[in-house]
Amino acid sequence: MYIPLLLSFAVFVSSVVAKQCINVTAPVSISARNGVFNIPTLQGNADATTFVQNLTSIRGNFTEEALLDYTTVSGSYNISAKFCKPDTENGTNPTVQVLTHGLGFDKTFNYSYIDVAVDHYGYCTLSIDRLGEGNSSTADPLRVLQAPVEMSALYEITMMLRNGSLPHVPQAFSKIVHVGHSFGAQLSYQLVVMYPTASDGLILTGFSQNGTFLATTTASWDSKLARLNQPLRFGNISYPAFANALSMLGVSPSNLTPNIAEGLSPFNVTFGEIQQILQTTDLANFLAGAQLSQLPHMADLPSGYLTWTDAGSNQFAFLLPQFFDPSILQFAESSKFPFTL
């Protein structure tokens, strides 16, 4: 219902033929009151399952049971962001939208939204990699990467936009709208609760005050250690060593999937079954690291970084059957990012 309305409205808005985008890295100093939790270090995937069982149990409140105390956490980190503006800005006081993604993704989650917001409506946008995700700094997954710290980072980025100190964006914005999805919506909402003047507007998607669905969603992920689920991206398997081993077999990483498919073809396996094996199983997640650009700072992540297990878990949480392109699911699964305890 909303898409036709949006498109019809766009006819009456002066469209912008192109946009200018730059990647920026913003150093932030954060300080937040985090919880101190009695949660043992996860040693393997079975421990990840136990953690989620405890977290979603109806027998009690695991968060309260594990909480020992509170402490102030401070530190300096880098937040990676992409700033976009229209070639021709609307007026001398443009509005900037700060886009914050949810769990399991990075700032590329917002790219199609940016095309519409900037090209058709003339907004500026700043899409960020949340702390611990994408090209932003990593940090201790239990002690540091909690909601108060992430909200503190979002506040610092917002203040840089307010006072014109964001690197490579020499402009102060008096109108800032925060756009958040899922956990990003929760952070944006909490930002205006803590700092009512920080934002001039909120757009929240994948957000509800009713959290009864959360346990089902969390359990459906069947969470694994990210370093074991996609070891070439998040584990300690050296990608160069892996590529060298393949080259000794006459195979390049970019051709690994076709070679596996060819190797399975003599067996009693249909082409459709081969596709399912290569796209929806643990093997698919292993192969993902051979197909994607590597982020060295995301390698060898601590065991407190988790991810959902496979494409089926991804679909259950985010995609409604018959309303998505299967290739979108394959891409989303291969390029996913971890979340933390």
CSV table of C-alpha atoms in Angstrom, one decimal:
chain,number,residue,atom,x,y,z
A,1,MET,CA,0.0,0.0,0.0
A,2,TYR,CA,2.8,2.4,0.9
A,3,ILE,CA,5.0,1.8,-2.1
A,4,PRO,CA,2.6,3.1,-4.8
A,5,LEU,CA,1.9,6.1,-2.5
A,6,LEU,CA,5.6,6.8,-2.2
A,7,LEU,CA,6.2,6.5,-5.9
A,8,SER,CA,3.3,8.8,-6.8
A,9,PHE,CA,4.5,11.4,-4.3
A,10,ALA,CA,8.0,11.3,-5.9
A,11,VAL,CA,6.6,12.5,-9.2
A,12,PHE,CA,5.9,15.9,-7.5
A,13,VAL,CA,9.3,16.2,-5.9
A,14,SER,CA,12.3,17.6,-7.7
A,15,SER,CA,14.5,14.5,-8.2
A,16,VAL,CA,18.3,14.5,-8.1
A,17,VAL,CA,20.0,12.7,-10.9
A,18,ALA,CA,23.0,11.7,-8.9
A,19,LYS,CA,24.6,11.8,-5.4
A,20,GLN,CA,28.0,12.3,-4.0
A,21,CYS,CA,29.2,9.8,-1.4
A,22,ILE,CA,32.3,9.5,0.7
A,23,ASN,CA,33.5,6.9,3.1
A,24,VAL,CA,34.6,8.4,6.4
A,25,THR,CA,36.2,7.1,9.6
A,26,ALA,CA,35.1,9.0,12.8
A,27,PRO,CA,37.1,8.6,16.0
A,28,VAL,CA,34.8,8.5,19.0
A,29,SER,CA,35.5,8.5,22.7
A,30,ILE,CA,32.7,6.7,24.5
A,31,SER,CA,31.7,6.3,28.1
A,32,ALA,CA,28.8,4.3,29.3
A,33,ARG,CA,27.4,2.4,32.2
A,34,ASN,CA,27.5,-1.3,31.3
A,35,GLY,CA,26.5,-4.4,33.1
A,36,VAL,CA,29.0,-6.8,34.6
A,37,PHE,CA,27.8,-10.3,33.8
A,38,ASN,CA,28.8,-13.7,35.2
A,39,ILE,CA,28.9,-15.5,31.8
A,40,PRO,CA,31.7,-18.0,31.2
A,41,THR,CA,33.8,-17.8,28.0
A,42,LEU,CA,32.1,-19.8,25.3
A,43,GLN,CA,34.4,-22.7,24.2
A,44,GLY,CA,32.4,-24.0,21.3
A,45,ASN,CA,29.1,-24.1,19.5
A,46,ALA,CA,27.5,-26.3,22.3
A,47,ASP,CA,28.2,-23.4,24.7
A,48,ALA,CA,26.5,-21.0,22.4
A,49,THR,CA,23.4,-23.2,22.4
A,50,THR,CA,23.5,-23.4,26.2
A,51,PHE,CA,23.7,-19.6,26.4
A,52,VAL,CA,20.7,-19.1,24.1
A,53,GLN,CA,18.8,-21.8,26.0
A,54,ASN,CA,19.4,-19.9,29.2
A,55,LEU,CA,18.6,-16.6,27.6
A,56,THR,CA,15.2,-17.7,26.2
A,57,SER,CA,14.2,-19.9,29.1
A,58,ILE,CA,10.7,-19.2,30.7
A,59,ARG,CA,12.0,-20.6,34.1
A,60,GLY,CA,13.5,-17.2,35.0
A,61,ASN,CA,15.2,-14.0,34.0
A,62,PHE,CA,18.7,-15.1,32.9
A,63,THR,CA,19.9,-11.5,32.4
A,64,GLU,CA,19.0,-10.6,36.0
A,65,GLU,CA,20.5,-13.9,37.3
A,66,ALA,CA,23.8,-13.3,35.4
A,67,LEU,CA,24.1,-9.6,36.3
A,68,LEU,CA,26.6,-9.0,39.1
A,69,ASP,CA,27.1,-5.2,39.1
A,70,TYR,CA,27.4,-2.1,36.9
A,71,THR,CA,30.6,-0.4,35.8
A,72,THR,CA,31.6,2.6,33.6
A,73,VAL,CA,33.3,1.5,30.4
A,74,SER,CA,35.3,4.1,28.5
A,75,GLY,CA,37.5,3.9,25.4
A,76,SER,CA,38.4,5.3,22.0
A,77,TYR,CA,37.2,3.6,18.8
A,78,ASN,CA,36.7,4.2,15.1
A,79,ILE,CA,33.2,4.3,13.6
A,80,SER,CA,33.1,3.6,9.8
A,81,ALA,CA,30.4,5.5,7.9
A,82,LYS,CA,29.2,6.5,4.5
A,83,PHE,CA,28.1,10.1,3.9
A,84,CYS,CA,25.9,10.9,0.9
A,85,LYS,CA,24.4,14.1,-0.3
A,86,PRO,CA,22.6,15.1,-3.5
A,87,ASP,CA,24.4,16.9,-6.2
A,88,THR,CA,22.1,19.8,-5.7
A,89,GLU,CA,21.1,20.3,-2.1
A,90,ASN,CA,17.6,21.5,-1.3
A,91,GLY,CA,18.2,24.8,0.4
A,92,THR,CA,21.0,26.0,2.7
A,93,ASN,CA,19.9,24.0,5.7
A,94,PRO,CA,19.6,20.4,4.6
A,95,THR,CA,18.4,17.6,6.8
A,96,VAL,CA,20.7,14.6,7.4
A,97,GLN,CA,19.4,11.2,8.2
A,98,VAL,CA,21.5,8.9,10.4
A,99,LEU,CA,21.0,5.3,9.5
A,100,THR,CA,21.7,2.6,12.0
A,101,HIS,CA,21.4,-1.1,11.0
A,102,GLY,CA,20.3,-4.0,13.1
A,103,LEU,CA,22.0,-7.2,14.3
A,104,GLY,CA,23.7,-9.4,11.8
A,105,PHE,CA,24.4,-6.8,9.1
A,106,ASP,CA,26.6,-3.7,8.4
A,107,LYS,CA,25.8,-0.3,6.8
A,108,THR,CA,25.3,-1.8,3.4
A,109,PHE,CA,21.9,-2.9,4.7
A,110,ASN,CA,20.8,0.7,4.0
A,111,TYR,CA,22.0,1.2,0.4
A,112,SER,CA,18.7,1.0,-1.4
A,113,TYR,CA,17.2,3.3,1.2
A,114,ILE,CA,19.9,5.8,0.5
A,115,ASP,CA,19.2,5.8,-3.2
A,116,VAL,CA,15.6,6.9,-2.6
A,117,ALA,CA,16.3,9.3,0.3
A,118,VAL,CA,19.1,11.1,-1.5
A,119,ASP,CA,18.3,10.8,-5.2
A,120,HIS,CA,14.5,11.4,-5.0
A,121,TYR,CA,14.0,13.5,-1.9
A,122,GLY,CA,17.2,15.4,-1.5
A,123,TYR,CA,18.2,14.3,2.0
A,124,CYS,CA,21.8,13.9,3.2
A,125,THR,CA,22.4,10.5,4.8
A,126,LEU,CA,25.1,9.1,7.1
A,127,SER,CA,25.0,5.3,7.3
A,128,ILE,CA,27.2,3.9,10.1
A,129,ASP,CA,28.7,0.5,10.9
A,130,ARG,CA,27.8,0.0,14.5
A,131,LEU,CA,30.7,-0.5,16.9
A,132,GLY,CA,32.0,-4.0,16.5
A,133,GLU,CA,30.6,-4.4,13.0
A,134,GLY,CA,31.7,-3.9,9.4
A,135,ASN,CA,34.7,-1.6,9.1
A,136,SER,CA,34.2,-0.1,12.6
A,137,SER,CA,36.5,-1.1,15.5
A,138,THR,CA,36.0,-4.4,17.2
A,139,ALA,CA,35.8,-4.6,21.0
A,140,ASP,CA,35.3,-7.1,23.8
A,141,PRO,CA,32.0,-8.8,23.0
A,142,LEU,CA,30.8,-9.1,26.6
A,143,ARG,CA,32.4,-6.3,28.6
A,144,VAL,CA,32.2,-3.5,26.0
A,145,LEU,CA,29.7,-4.2,23.2
A,146,GLN,CA,26.5,-3.7,25.1
A,147,ALA,CA,23.6,-1.4,24.2
A,148,PRO,CA,24.8,1.6,26.4
A,149,VAL,CA,28.2,1.7,24.7
A,150,GLU,CA,26.6,1.4,21.2
A,151,MET,CA,24.2,4.2,22.1
A,152,SER,CA,27.1,6.3,23.4
A,153,ALA,CA,28.9,5.9,20.0
A,154,LEU,CA,25.7,6.9,18.2
A,155,TYR,CA,25.4,10.0,20.4
A,156,GLU,CA,29.0,11.0,19.6
A,157,ILE,CA,28.4,10.7,15.9
A,158,THR,CA,25.3,12.7,16.2
A,159,MET,CA,27.1,15.5,18.0
A,160,MET,CA,29.8,15.6,15.3
A,161,LEU,CA,27.0,16.2,12.7
A,162,ARG,CA,25.5,19.0,15.0
A,163,ASN,CA,28.8,20.9,15.4
A,164,GLY,CA,30.3,20.2,12.0
A,165,SER,CA,33.2,18.1,13.2
A,166,LEU,CA,32.6,14.9,11.4
A,167,PRO,CA,35.8,14.1,9.4
A,168,HIS,CA,35.6,15.2,5.7
A,169,VAL,CA,32.0,16.6,6.2
A,170,PRO,CA,32.6,20.3,6.8
A,171,GLN,CA,29.1,21.2,7.6
A,172,ALA,CA,27.0,21.6,10.8
A,173,PHE,CA,23.5,20.2,10.6
A,174,SER,CA,20.7,21.7,12.6
A,175,LYS,CA,18.2,19.1,11.5
A,176,ILE,CA,19.0,15.5,12.2
A,177,VAL,CA,16.6,12.5,11.8
A,178,HIS,CA,17.6,9.1,13.1
A,179,VAL,CA,16.5,6.1,11.1
A,180,GLY,CA,17.0,2.7,12.8
A,181,HIS,CA,16.1,-0.8,11.9
A,182,SER,CA,15.6,-3.5,14.6
A,183,PHE,CA,18.4,-3.2,17.1
A,184,GLY,CA,19.4,0.0,15.4
A,185,ALA,CA,15.8,1.3,16.0
A,186,GLN,CA,16.2,0.4,19.7
A,187,LEU,CA,19.4,2.4,19.9
A,188,SER,CA,17.9,5.4,18.1
A,189,TYR,CA,14.9,5.3,20.4
A,190,GLN,CA,17.0,5.0,23.5
A,191,LEU,CA,19.1,8.0,22.2
A,192,VAL,CA,16.2,10.3,22.3
A,193,VAL,CA,15.1,9.0,25.7
A,194,MET,CA,18.5,9.8,27.1
A,195,TYR,CA,19.1,13.0,25.0
A,196,PRO,CA,15.8,14.4,23.9
A,197,THR,CA,17.4,17.3,21.9
A,198,ALA,CA,19.8,15.0,20.0
A,199,SER,CA,17.3,14.2,17.3
A,200,ASP,CA,14.7,16.2,15.3
A,201,GLY,CA,12.8,13.0,14.3
A,202,LEU,CA,12.7,9.3,14.4
A,203,ILE,CA,12.0,6.6,11.8
A,204,LEU,CA,11.9,3.2,13.4
A,205,THR,CA,11.5,-0.1,11.4
A,206,GLY,CA,11.5,-3.6,12.6
A,207,PHE,CA,10.6,-2.1,16.0
A,208,SER,CA,7.9,-2.9,18.6
A,209,GLN,CA,7.2,-2.2,22.2
A,210,ASN,CA,5.9,-5.8,22.3
A,211,GLY,CA,8.8,-8.1,22.8
A,212,THR,CA,7.0,-11.4,23.1
A,213,PHE,CA,8.4,-12.5,19.7
A,214,LEU,CA,12.0,-12.0,20.8
A,215,ALA,CA,12.6,-15.4,22.4
A,216,THR,CA,11.2,-17.2,19.3
A,217,THR,CA,13.4,-15.2,17.0
A,218,THR,CA,16.5,-15.7,19.1
A,219,ALA,CA,15.9,-19.4,19.5
A,220,SER,CA,15.3,-19.8,15.7
A,221,TRP,CA,18.8,-18.5,15.0
A,222,ASP,CA,20.4,-21.6,16.5
A,223,SER,CA,23.4,-19.4,17.2
A,224,LYS,CA,27.0,-20.5,16.6
A,225,LEU,CA,30.3,-19.0,17.2
A,226,ALA,CA,31.0,-16.7,14.3
A,227,ARG,CA,34.6,-17.9,14.1
A,228,LEU,CA,33.4,-21.4,13.5
A,229,ASN,CA,30.4,-20.6,11.3
A,230,GLN,CA,32.4,-18.6,8.8
A,231,PRO,CA,36.0,-19.4,9.7
A,232,LEU,CA,37.6,-17.7,6.6
A,233,ARG,CA,36.0,-14.4,7.5
A,234,PHE,CA,35.8,-14.5,11.3
A,235,GLY,CA,38.1,-17.3,12.4
A,236,ASN,CA,41.8,-17.9,12.5
A,237,ILE,CA,42.1,-19.9,9.2
A,238,SER,CA,44.5,-17.9,7.1
A,239,TYR,CA,42.8,-16.9,3.9
A,240,PRO,CA,46.1,-16.6,2.0
A,241,ALA,CA,47.1,-20.1,3.2
A,242,PHE,CA,43.7,-21.4,2.2
A,243,ALA,CA,44.0,-19.9,-1.3
A,244,ASN,CA,47.5,-21.3,-1.6
A,245,ALA,CA,46.3,-24.8,-0.7
A,246,LEU,CA,43.6,-24.5,-3.4
A,247,SER,CA,46.0,-23.3,-6.0
A,248,MET,CA,48.1,-26.4,-5.4
A,249,LEU,CA,45.0,-28.3,-6.4
A,250,GLY,CA,44.6,-26.1,-9.5
A,251,VAL,CA,41.5,-24.3,-8.0
A,252,SER,CA,41.1,-20.6,-7.4
A,253,PRO,CA,38.8,-19.4,-4.5
A,254,SER,CA,36.6,-17.6,-7.1
A,255,ASN,CA,36.0,-21.0,-8.8
A,256,LEU,CA,35.6,-23.1,-5.7
A,257,THR,CA,31.8,-23.4,-5.8
A,258,PRO,CA,31.7,-24.5,-9.5
A,259,ASN,CA,34.5,-27.0,-8.8
A,260,ILE,CA,32.6,-28.6,-5.9
A,261,ALA,CA,29.5,-28.8,-7.9
A,262,GLU,CA,31.4,-30.5,-10.7
A,263,GLY,CA,33.0,-32.9,-8.2
A,264,LEU,CA,29.5,-34.0,-6.9
A,265,SER,CA,28.0,-34.4,-10.3
A,266,PRO,CA,29.1,-38.1,-10.8
A,267,PHE,CA,27.2,-39.1,-7.7
A,268,ASN,CA,23.5,-39.7,-7.5
A,269,VAL,CA,22.8,-36.0,-6.6
A,270,THR,CA,20.6,-33.8,-8.6
A,271,PHE,CA,21.6,-30.3,-9.7
A,272,GLY,CA,18.9,-28.8,-7.4
A,273,GLU,CA,20.3,-30.7,-4.4
A,274,ILE,CA,23.8,-29.6,-5.2
A,275,GLN,CA,22.6,-26.0,-5.3
A,276,GLN,CA,20.9,-26.5,-1.9
A,277,ILE,CA,24.1,-28.0,-0.4
A,278,LEU,CA,26.2,-25.1,-1.7
A,279,GLN,CA,23.7,-22.3,-0.7
A,280,THR,CA,21.9,-23.4,2.5
A,281,THR,CA,24.2,-25.6,4.7
A,282,ASP,CA,27.2,-25.1,6.9
A,283,LEU,CA,29.3,-25.7,3.8
A,284,ALA,CA,27.8,-22.6,2.2
A,285,ASN,CA,28.9,-20.5,5.2
A,286,PHE,CA,32.4,-21.9,4.9
A,287,LEU,CA,32.6,-21.1,1.2
A,288,ALA,CA,31.4,-17.6,1.9
A,289,GLY,CA,34.8,-16.6,3.1
A,290,ALA,CA,36.3,-17.7,-0.2
A,291,GLN,CA,34.0,-15.5,-2.2
A,292,LEU,CA,34.0,-12.2,-0.2
A,293,SER,CA,36.6,-9.5,0.3
A,294,GLN,CA,38.4,-10.0,3.6
A,295,LEU,CA,38.3,-7.6,6.6
A,296,PRO,CA,41.5,-8.3,8.5
A,297,HIS,CA,40.3,-6.7,11.7
A,298,MET,CA,37.3,-9.0,11.8
A,299,ALA,CA,39.5,-12.2,11.6
A,300,ASP,CA,40.1,-14.3,14.7
A,301,LEU,CA,37.1,-12.9,16.6
A,302,PRO,CA,36.6,-13.8,20.2
A,303,SER,CA,34.1,-16.5,20.9
A,304,GLY,CA,31.6,-14.0,22.2
A,305,TYR,CA,30.8,-13.0,18.6
A,306,LEU,CA,27.9,-15.2,17.4
A,307,THR,CA,25.9,-15.6,14.3
A,308,TRP,CA,22.8,-17.5,13.2
A,309,THR,CA,23.5,-20.9,11.8
A,310,ASP,CA,22.4,-20.9,8.2
A,311,ALA,CA,20.1,-19.5,5.4
A,312,GLY,CA,17.1,-21.2,7.0
A,313,SER,CA,17.6,-19.4,10.3
A,314,ASN,CA,18.2,-16.2,8.3
A,315,GLN,CA,14.9,-16.6,6.4
A,316,PHE,CA,12.9,-17.5,9.5
A,317,ALA,CA,13.9,-14.3,11.2
A,318,PHE,CA,13.8,-11.8,8.4
A,319,LEU,CA,12.1,-12.9,5.2
A,320,LEU,CA,8.5,-13.8,4.5
A,321,PRO,CA,8.0,-16.7,2.0
A,322,GLN,CA,6.9,-15.8,-1.5
A,323,PHE,CA,7.8,-12.1,-0.9
A,324,PHE,CA,11.6,-12.2,-1.5
A,325,ASP,CA,14.0,-13.2,-4.2
A,326,PRO,CA,15.9,-16.4,-3.2
A,327,SER,CA,19.1,-14.8,-4.4
A,328,ILE,CA,18.6,-12.1,-1.8
A,329,LEU,CA,18.7,-14.8,0.9
A,330,GLN,CA,21.8,-16.3,-0.5
A,331,PHE,CA,23.6,-12.9,-0.6
A,332,ALA,CA,22.4,-11.9,2.9
A,333,GLU,CA,23.6,-15.2,4.4
A,334,SER,CA,27.0,-15.1,2.8
A,335,SER,CA,27.7,-11.5,3.7
A,336,LYS,CA,26.2,-11.5,7.2
A,337,PHE,CA,28.0,-10.1,10.2
A,338,PRO,CA,28.1,-11.4,13.7
A,339,PHE,CA,26.4,-10.1,16.8
A,340,THR,CA,27.6,-10.3,20.4
A,341,LEU,CA,26.5,-11.6,23.7
